Structures are given as C-alpha cells and as structure tokens.
Amino acid sequence: MSFIIAVAGKGGTGKTTICGLLIRYINEKFKKPVLAIDADPNMNLNEVLGVKVDHTIGSIREKVRENDENMPGGMSRIEYFQLMINQAVVEGSKVDLLVMGRPEGSGCYCAANNQIKKAMDDLSSKYAFTVIDNEAGMEHLSRHTTQNVDLLIIVSDSSWRGIQAGLRIKKLVEELKLNIKKQVLIINRISGEYDKEYYEEILENNLLLLGMLPEDEKVTEYDKKGIPLTQLPEDSKIVNVLFSLFDSLGTKGFDGFREL
Ligand SMILES: Nc1ncnc2c1ncn2[C@@H]1O[C@H](COP(=O)(O)OP(=O)(O)O)[C@@H](O)[C@H]1O
Ligand SMILES: [Mg+2]
C-alpha cells in the first residue's frame, strides 16, 4: 500500500511548490519511488518538477468516449484504461507523474470514472509514496482518486482569506467523509509580523499548525527564469525551513517509513 499525501489549499498559496519540494524530500530521505498526481486543473506540477507532459486522464477519458463501441484489440474498457493510464505516466528519474487534466463535463460518465479510479489505485499501489497536488475543492479526492489519505497538508498564505479557505477544506473533508489520518496546516510566504488572532482561530478549529515558510526571493528568481523549483539550492530559505518541518513530523509521520 502506498503512503498517500495530499496537498490542498486556495489557489496561489504555494501548493505546487510545496508538492515539488515534498517529492524531493521523500527522494532524498527515504529513497523510495514516488508517484505524483497533478489533480489541479491549473496543472503545473510538471513545471516545478521539470518534466514534459503529453497526456492527461481527461484526454484519455475523451478518447475512450469517442471509441466507446470498439476498444482496440478486443480489450475490455478497464484493460484499455489501464493501458492508457500506464502510457500517460511520465517517467522521471526520481518521480513518475500522472496529470488529471480538466474535470469531466456535465454529462455523467460514472462507469468510466470508476474504472479510471480503479486503474489509478492499482497504479498507485506500486509506489511507496503517492503525492497529490489538489485543488481547493477537493473534487478529485472525493470522486476520482482514492479517498484514503495518510497525510493532508493544507497550505495557506498569511492572509485572512487564505486561512479561511484552509479551515473550509478541513470542514469539507469532514463533510465528504474522506478518510484522512492526519491533517496539518502550513502557512506560506510569511514576511514581517504575523497576526496572533489567526493562531487562535486555527487552534479553535483543531487544525495542527505544522509551521510557517518564509517568503523566498530565490523562488521568485527561479520562477522568472523557468528553472524547476526542485532544483533550489539546499541552503535556500524555503528548502531549509520546509525540510525541517517535514523532519519534525518524524519518520513516524511518514509511516515509519514502514521501518525503512
Ligand atoms: N515561499 C515563497 N516565496 C516566494 N514565492 C513563492 C513562495 N511560495 C510560492 N511562491 C510563488 O507563488 C506562486 C504560486 O505558487 P504555487 O506553488 O504555484 O501555488 P498553488 O499551487 O497553490 O497555486 C508561484 O509563482 C510560486 O513560485
Ligand atoms: Mg498549483
């Protein structure tokens, strides 16, 4: 079974950046294979990881919809999905990436979605870790991919609205009855003073604040030049602080990792 980590939060708060650096952390610390799933319709995890993407689950679903009557080579639809999904995985040296693409249209295509879900669960189970870059609405978590998450990282910026969005995700998780073992909050792009009232609200809502990440000019510089953020130097502010936050979870926070 894969150890599943999902990252969620309001748009622009740093989810994809944190996902990319989390993948690097897992690579360096545990040296185990990671499957990354980009489940944000604003898909750009590949840019942070520095890999190119040709196919998305959305485009595969469309293709199957067009050829629904005749699957190639007498394959069943589930076999075809499995084949296509395996082909859509971008294999990097340290991480494999699967991109969801845009969500399905208004017409329900539940049978296909269930088959996709099954094929993705099968794929994910082959990796020690699965890291999912989610959108705030958690649609993919509730409908497509597995509903079991070992660690949910909610990301917020330091704004009041960012924190409210984070707290809403926590409520959504409860409403959707997602099975999430542990939830933590990371507040990103801190500069200057931090408003004490926010802490109280976070505490009142029983959300564990894992820590805060500084505003890092190196991130801006790498972004401007189009250099993958996973290549940020080890001593950059964000890498330094984020890695120590992950360290503070302890190996246990990453499930031991199954006794290494
Ligand atoms: N700690 C930080 N310091 C400076 N810039 C950051 C930091 N975290 C994220 N950014 C920048 O903010 C923008 C949004 O980040 P991104 O990870 O794409 O957010 P999301 O995935 O939540 O939409 C990007 O341009 C990213 O480089
Ligand atoms: Mg993103």
GROMACS .gro file of C-alpha atoms and ligand atoms in nm:
model
  288
    1MET     CA    1   0.000   0.000   0.000
    2SER     CA    2   0.119   0.345  -0.091
    3PHE     CA    3   0.157   0.616   0.174
    4ILE     CA    4  -0.069   0.886   0.034
    5ILE     CA    5  -0.002   1.256   0.090
    6ALA     CA    6  -0.241   1.518  -0.048
    7VAL     CA    7  -0.166   1.890  -0.062
    8ALA     CA    8  -0.461   2.132  -0.081
    9GLY     CA    9  -0.538   2.500  -0.032
   10LYS     CA   10  -0.654   2.818  -0.203
   11GLY     CA   11  -0.506   2.889  -0.547
   12GLY     CA   12  -0.170   3.063  -0.549
   13THR     CA   13  -0.078   2.979  -0.189
   14GLY     CA   14   0.214   2.752  -0.280
   15LYS     CA   15   0.063   2.402  -0.308
   16THR     CA   16   0.255   2.306  -0.619
   17THR     CA   17   0.581   2.449  -0.487
   18ILE     CA   18   0.538   2.252  -0.164
   19CYS     CA   19   0.443   1.935  -0.355
   20GLY     CA   20   0.757   1.959  -0.566
   21LEU     CA   21   0.980   2.009  -0.264
   22LEU     CA   22   0.799   1.734  -0.071
   23ILE     CA   23   0.875   1.494  -0.355
   24ARG     CA   24   1.240   1.596  -0.340
   25TYR     CA   25   1.238   1.547   0.039
   26ILE     CA   26   1.096   1.195   0.004
   27ASN     CA   27   1.351   1.114  -0.267
   28GLU     CA   28   1.640   1.229  -0.051
   29LYS     CA   29   1.520   1.096   0.283
   30PHE     CA   30   1.352   0.767   0.201
   31LYS     CA   31   1.494   0.685  -0.143
   32LYS     CA   32   1.166   0.523  -0.244
   33PRO     CA   33   0.965   0.555  -0.565
   34VAL     CA   34   0.711   0.838  -0.572
   35LEU     CA   35   0.403   0.873  -0.789
   36ALA     CA   36   0.300   1.237  -0.825
   37ILE     CA   37  -0.058   1.310  -0.930
   38ASP     CA   38  -0.138   1.658  -1.054
   39ALA     CA   39  -0.507   1.687  -0.969
   40ASP     CA   40  -0.529   2.064  -1.001
   41PRO     CA   41  -0.700   2.177  -1.323
   42ASN     CA   42  -0.436   2.454  -1.334
   43MET     CA   43  -0.186   2.177  -1.388
   44ASN     CA   44   0.173   2.290  -1.348
   45LEU     CA   45   0.338   2.042  -1.115
   46ASN     CA   46   0.533   1.918  -1.418
   47GLU     CA   47   0.700   2.259  -1.448
   48VAL     CA   48   0.806   2.256  -1.084
   49LEU     CA   49   0.944   1.904  -1.136
   50GLY     CA   50   1.092   1.990  -1.476
   51VAL     CA   51   0.917   1.723  -1.685
   52LYS     CA   52   0.707   1.738  -2.001
   53VAL     CA   53   0.352   1.603  -2.021
   54ASP     CA   54   0.171   1.474  -2.333
   55HIS     CA   55  -0.139   1.302  -2.199
   56THR     CA   56  -0.383   1.366  -1.919
   57ILE     CA   57  -0.652   1.146  -1.768
   58GLY     CA   58  -0.903   1.396  -1.911
   59SER     CA   59  -0.776   1.341  -2.265
   60ILE     CA   60  -0.778   0.962  -2.217
   61ARG     CA   61  -1.137   0.975  -2.094
   62GLU     CA   62  -1.234   1.173  -2.406
   63LYS     CA   63  -1.058   0.927  -2.633
   64VAL     CA   64  -1.237   0.631  -2.478
   65ARG     CA   65  -1.567   0.816  -2.502
   66GLU     CA   66  -1.513   0.859  -2.877
   67ASN     CA   67  -1.426   0.492  -2.935
   68ASP     CA   68  -1.656   0.351  -2.676
   69GLU     CA   69  -1.805   0.086  -2.907
   70ASN     CA   70  -1.482  -0.066  -3.026
   71MET     CA   71  -1.188  -0.092  -2.793
   72PRO     CA   72  -0.870  -0.182  -2.980
   73GLY     CA   73  -0.760  -0.546  -2.989
   74GLY     CA   74  -1.080  -0.670  -2.824
   75MET     CA   75  -0.972  -0.522  -2.492
   76SER     CA   76  -1.224  -0.457  -2.218
   77ARG     CA   77  -1.268  -0.095  -2.123
   78ILE     CA   78  -1.091  -0.136  -1.789
   79GLU     CA   79  -0.796  -0.304  -1.962
   80TYR     CA   80  -0.784  -0.019  -2.209
   81PHE     CA   81  -0.789   0.241  -1.928
   82GLN     CA   82  -0.512   0.057  -1.751
   83LEU     CA   83  -0.301   0.052  -2.064
   84MET     CA   84  -0.364   0.419  -2.143
   85ILE     CA   85  -0.302   0.533  -1.787
   86ASN     CA   86   0.023   0.342  -1.775
   87GLN     CA   87   0.122   0.511  -2.101
   88ALA     CA   88   0.025   0.852  -1.966
   89VAL     CA   89   0.261   0.823  -1.669
   90VAL     CA   90   0.560   1.046  -1.730
   91GLU     CA   91   0.858   0.858  -1.600
   92GLY     CA   92   1.119   1.081  -1.443
   93SER     CA   93   1.440   0.963  -1.284
   94LYS     CA   94   1.312   1.025  -0.932
   95VAL     CA   95   0.938   1.059  -0.967
   96ASP     CA   96   0.666   0.942  -1.205
   97LEU     CA   97   0.392   1.191  -1.282
   98LEU     CA   98   0.028   1.148  -1.380
   99VAL     CA   99  -0.177   1.454  -1.475
  100MET     CA  100  -0.555   1.455  -1.429
  101GLY     CA  101  -0.625   1.750  -1.660
  102ARG     CA  102  -0.957   1.918  -1.666
  103PRO     CA  103  -1.251   1.757  -1.489
  104GLU     CA  104  -1.518   1.581  -1.692
  105GLY     CA  105  -1.801   1.778  -1.850
  106SER     CA  106  -2.152   1.798  -1.719
  107GLY     CA  107  -2.263   1.462  -1.862
  108CYS     CA  108  -2.201   1.196  -1.602
  109TYR     CA  109  -1.970   0.924  -1.711
  110CYS     CA  110  -1.960   0.742  -1.383
  111ALA     CA  111  -1.873   0.397  -1.514
  112ALA     CA  112  -1.561   0.532  -1.681
  113ASN     CA  113  -1.470   0.736  -1.376
  114ASN     CA  114  -1.495   0.431  -1.153
  115GLN     CA  115  -1.275   0.237  -1.392
  116ILE     CA  116  -1.024   0.521  -1.401
  117LYS     CA  117  -1.029   0.532  -1.023
  118LYS     CA  118  -0.961   0.159  -1.007
  119ALA     CA  119  -0.679   0.182  -1.262
  120MET     CA  120  -0.523   0.471  -1.069
  121ASP     CA  121  -0.547   0.289  -0.737
  122ASP     CA  122  -0.375  -0.012  -0.896
  123LEU     CA  123  -0.101   0.214  -1.030
  124SER     CA  124  -0.053   0.400  -0.702
  125SER     CA  125  -0.018   0.076  -0.505
  126LYS     CA  126   0.307   0.009  -0.692
  127TYR     CA  127   0.475   0.312  -0.535
  128ALA     CA  128   0.586   0.356  -0.174
  129PHE     CA  129   0.457   0.715  -0.183
  130THR     CA  130   0.183   0.897  -0.374
  131VAL     CA  131   0.181   1.278  -0.361
  132ILE     CA  132  -0.135   1.451  -0.488
  133ASP     CA  133  -0.140   1.820  -0.582
  134ASN     CA  134  -0.506   1.906  -0.527
  135GLU     CA  135  -0.727   2.196  -0.596
  136ALA     CA  136  -0.912   2.363  -0.310
  137GLY     CA  137  -1.244   2.199  -0.392
  138MET     CA  138  -1.104   1.851  -0.332
  139GLU     CA  139  -1.316   1.720  -0.620
  140HIS     CA  140  -1.056   1.472  -0.728
  141LEU     CA  141  -1.012   1.338  -0.380
  142SER     CA  142  -1.383   1.292  -0.338
  143ARG     CA  143  -1.459   1.147  -0.679
  144HIS     CA  144  -1.162   1.016  -0.868
  145THR     CA  145  -0.866   0.904  -0.672
  146THR     CA  146  -0.862   0.707  -0.355
  147GLN     CA  147  -1.049   0.852  -0.059
  148ASN     CA  148  -0.788   0.732   0.186
  149VAL     CA  149  -0.520   0.986   0.263
  150ASP     CA  150  -0.247   0.931   0.520
  151LEU     CA  151  -0.138   1.293   0.544
  152LEU     CA  152  -0.325   1.602   0.423
  153ILE     CA  153  -0.116   1.917   0.404
  154ILE     CA  154  -0.336   2.227   0.387
  155VAL     CA  155  -0.147   2.528   0.253
  156SER     CA  156  -0.241   2.890   0.318
  157ASP     CA  157  -0.078   3.223   0.264
  158SER     CA  158  -0.074   3.458   0.560
  159SER     CA  159  -0.395   3.635   0.459
  160TRP     CA  160  -0.718   3.601   0.648
  161ARG     CA  161  -0.887   3.468   0.334
  162GLY     CA  162  -0.619   3.206   0.286
  163ILE     CA  163  -0.667   3.080   0.641
  164GLN     CA  164  -1.046   3.076   0.599
  165ALA     CA  165  -1.005   2.869   0.280
  166GLY     CA  166  -0.781   2.631   0.474
  167LEU     CA  167  -1.036   2.592   0.751
  168ARG     CA  168  -1.307   2.533   0.490
  169ILE     CA  169  -1.105   2.247   0.346
  170LYS     CA  170  -1.092   2.091   0.689
  171LYS     CA  171  -1.472   2.115   0.712
  172LEU     CA  172  -1.512   1.982   0.357
  173VAL     CA  173  -1.303   1.679   0.445
  174GLU     CA  174  -1.542   1.607   0.731
  175GLU     CA  175  -1.850   1.660   0.513
  176LEU     CA  176  -1.720   1.440   0.233
  177LYS     CA  177  -1.630   1.177   0.493
  178LEU     CA  178  -1.286   1.140   0.342
  179ASN     CA  179  -1.069   0.905   0.538
  180ILE     CA  180  -0.775   1.127   0.634
  181LYS     CA  181  -0.538   1.000   0.901
  182LYS     CA  182  -0.357   1.325   0.977
  183GLN     CA  183  -0.405   1.689   0.876
  184VAL     CA  184  -0.159   1.972   0.913
  185LEU     CA  185  -0.153   2.336   0.808
  186ILE     CA  186   0.146   2.515   0.657
  187ILE     CA  187   0.134   2.894   0.628
  188ASN     CA  188   0.348   3.004   0.336
  189ARG     CA  189   0.513   3.332   0.233
  190ILE     CA  190   0.542   3.486   0.574
  191SER     CA  191   0.713   3.821   0.583
  192GLY     CA  192   0.705   4.056   0.877
  193GLU     CA  193   0.462   4.032   1.163
  194TYR     CA  194   0.208   3.758   1.191
  195ASP     CA  195  -0.141   3.821   1.325
  196LYS     CA  196  -0.190   3.642   1.658
  197GLU     CA  197  -0.565   3.615   1.612
  198TYR     CA  198  -0.512   3.371   1.329
  199TYR     CA  199  -0.340   3.128   1.561
  200GLU     CA  200  -0.636   3.131   1.792
  201GLU     CA  201  -0.878   3.057   1.513
  202ILE     CA  202  -0.660   2.774   1.386
  203LEU     CA  203  -0.632   2.632   1.736
  204GLU     CA  204  -1.008   2.661   1.794
  205ASN     CA  205  -1.061   2.458   1.481
  206ASN     CA  206  -0.825   2.187   1.597
  207LEU     CA  207  -0.600   2.222   1.299
  208LEU     CA  208  -0.238   2.144   1.370
  209LEU     CA  209  -0.011   2.423   1.250
  210LEU     CA  210   0.299   2.242   1.129
  211GLY     CA  211   0.482   2.568   1.071
  212MET     CA  212   0.541   2.870   0.852
  213LEU     CA  213   0.752   2.920   0.544
  214PRO     CA  214   0.930   3.244   0.467
  215GLU     CA  215   0.894   3.449   0.152
  216ASP     CA  216   1.195   3.339  -0.053
  217GLU     CA  217   1.339   3.559  -0.329
  218LYS     CA  218   1.513   3.256  -0.477
  219VAL     CA  219   1.171   3.106  -0.558
  220THR     CA  220   1.080   3.424  -0.744
  221GLU     CA  221   1.413   3.420  -0.926
  222TYR     CA  222   1.382   3.053  -1.031
  223ASP     CA  223   1.022   3.113  -1.140
  224LYS     CA  224   1.124   3.410  -1.353
  225LYS     CA  225   1.395   3.209  -1.526
  226GLY     CA  226   1.178   2.899  -1.559
  227ILE     CA  227   1.413   2.678  -1.358
  228PRO     CA  228   1.233   2.387  -1.187
  229LEU     CA  229   1.186   2.472  -0.819
  230THR     CA  230   1.301   2.125  -0.720
  231GLN     CA  231   1.649   2.245  -0.815
  232LEU     CA  232   1.654   2.518  -0.547
  233PRO     CA  233   1.978   2.504  -0.350
  234GLU     CA  234   1.977   2.313  -0.026
  235ASP     CA  235   2.056   2.625   0.173
  236SER     CA  236   1.774   2.832   0.025
  237LYS     CA  237   1.532   2.960   0.289
  238ILE     CA  238   1.228   2.766   0.171
  239VAL     CA  239   1.409   2.431   0.134
  240ASN     CA  240   1.574   2.472   0.470
  241VAL     CA  241   1.260   2.553   0.664
  242LEU     CA  242   1.030   2.314   0.478
  243PHE     CA  243   1.266   2.019   0.520
  244SER     CA  244   1.295   2.086   0.892
  245LEU     CA  245   0.914   2.098   0.914
  246PHE     CA  246   0.895   1.760   0.741
  247ASP     CA  247   1.169   1.635   0.974
  248SER     CA  248   0.957   1.746   1.269
  249LEU     CA  249   0.688   1.501   1.156
  250GLY     CA  250   0.946   1.234   1.225
  251THR     CA  251   0.986   0.918   1.029
  252LYS     CA  252   0.666   0.808   1.204
  253GLY     CA  253   0.482   1.095   1.037
  254PHE     CA  254   0.564   0.921   0.712
  255ASP     CA  255   0.451   0.588   0.846
  256GLY     CA  256   0.774   0.479   0.974
  257PHE     CA  257   0.852   0.469   0.659
  258ARG     CA  258   0.748   0.109   0.704
  259GLU     CA  259   1.061   0.060   0.911
  260LEU     CA  260   1.276   0.178   0.618
  261LIG     N1  261   0.777   3.090  -0.011
  261LIG     C1  262   0.764   3.152  -0.130
  261LIG     N2  263   0.839   3.262  -0.159
  261LIG     C2  264   0.826   3.325  -0.278
  261LIG     N3  265   0.743   3.286  -0.375
  261LIG     C3  266   0.666   3.177  -0.354
  261LIG     C4  267   0.673   3.104  -0.231
  261LIG     N4  268   0.586   3.000  -0.238
  261LIG     C5  269   0.527   3.009  -0.360
  261LIG     N5  270   0.573   3.114  -0.430
  261LIG     C6  271   0.532   3.157  -0.566
  261LIG     O1  272   0.392   3.181  -0.564
  261LIG     C7  273   0.332   3.141  -0.684
  261LIG     C8  274   0.220   3.042  -0.656
  261LIG     O2  275   0.277   2.922  -0.607
  261LIG     P1  276   0.218   2.781  -0.647
  261LIG     O3  277   0.301   2.678  -0.577
  261LIG     O4  278   0.204   2.768  -0.794
  261LIG     O5  279   0.074   2.790  -0.578
  261LIG     P2  280  -0.056   2.698  -0.598
  261LIG     O6  281  -0.012   2.565  -0.649
  261LIG     O7  282  -0.117   2.691  -0.462
  261LIG     O8  283  -0.146   2.771  -0.694
  261LIG     C9  284   0.441   3.084  -0.770
  261LIG     O9  285   0.484   3.181  -0.859
  261LIG    C10  286   0.549   3.047  -0.670
  261LIG    O10  287   0.675   3.046  -0.726
  262MG      MG  288  -0.074   2.463  -0.822
   0.00000   0.00000   0.00000
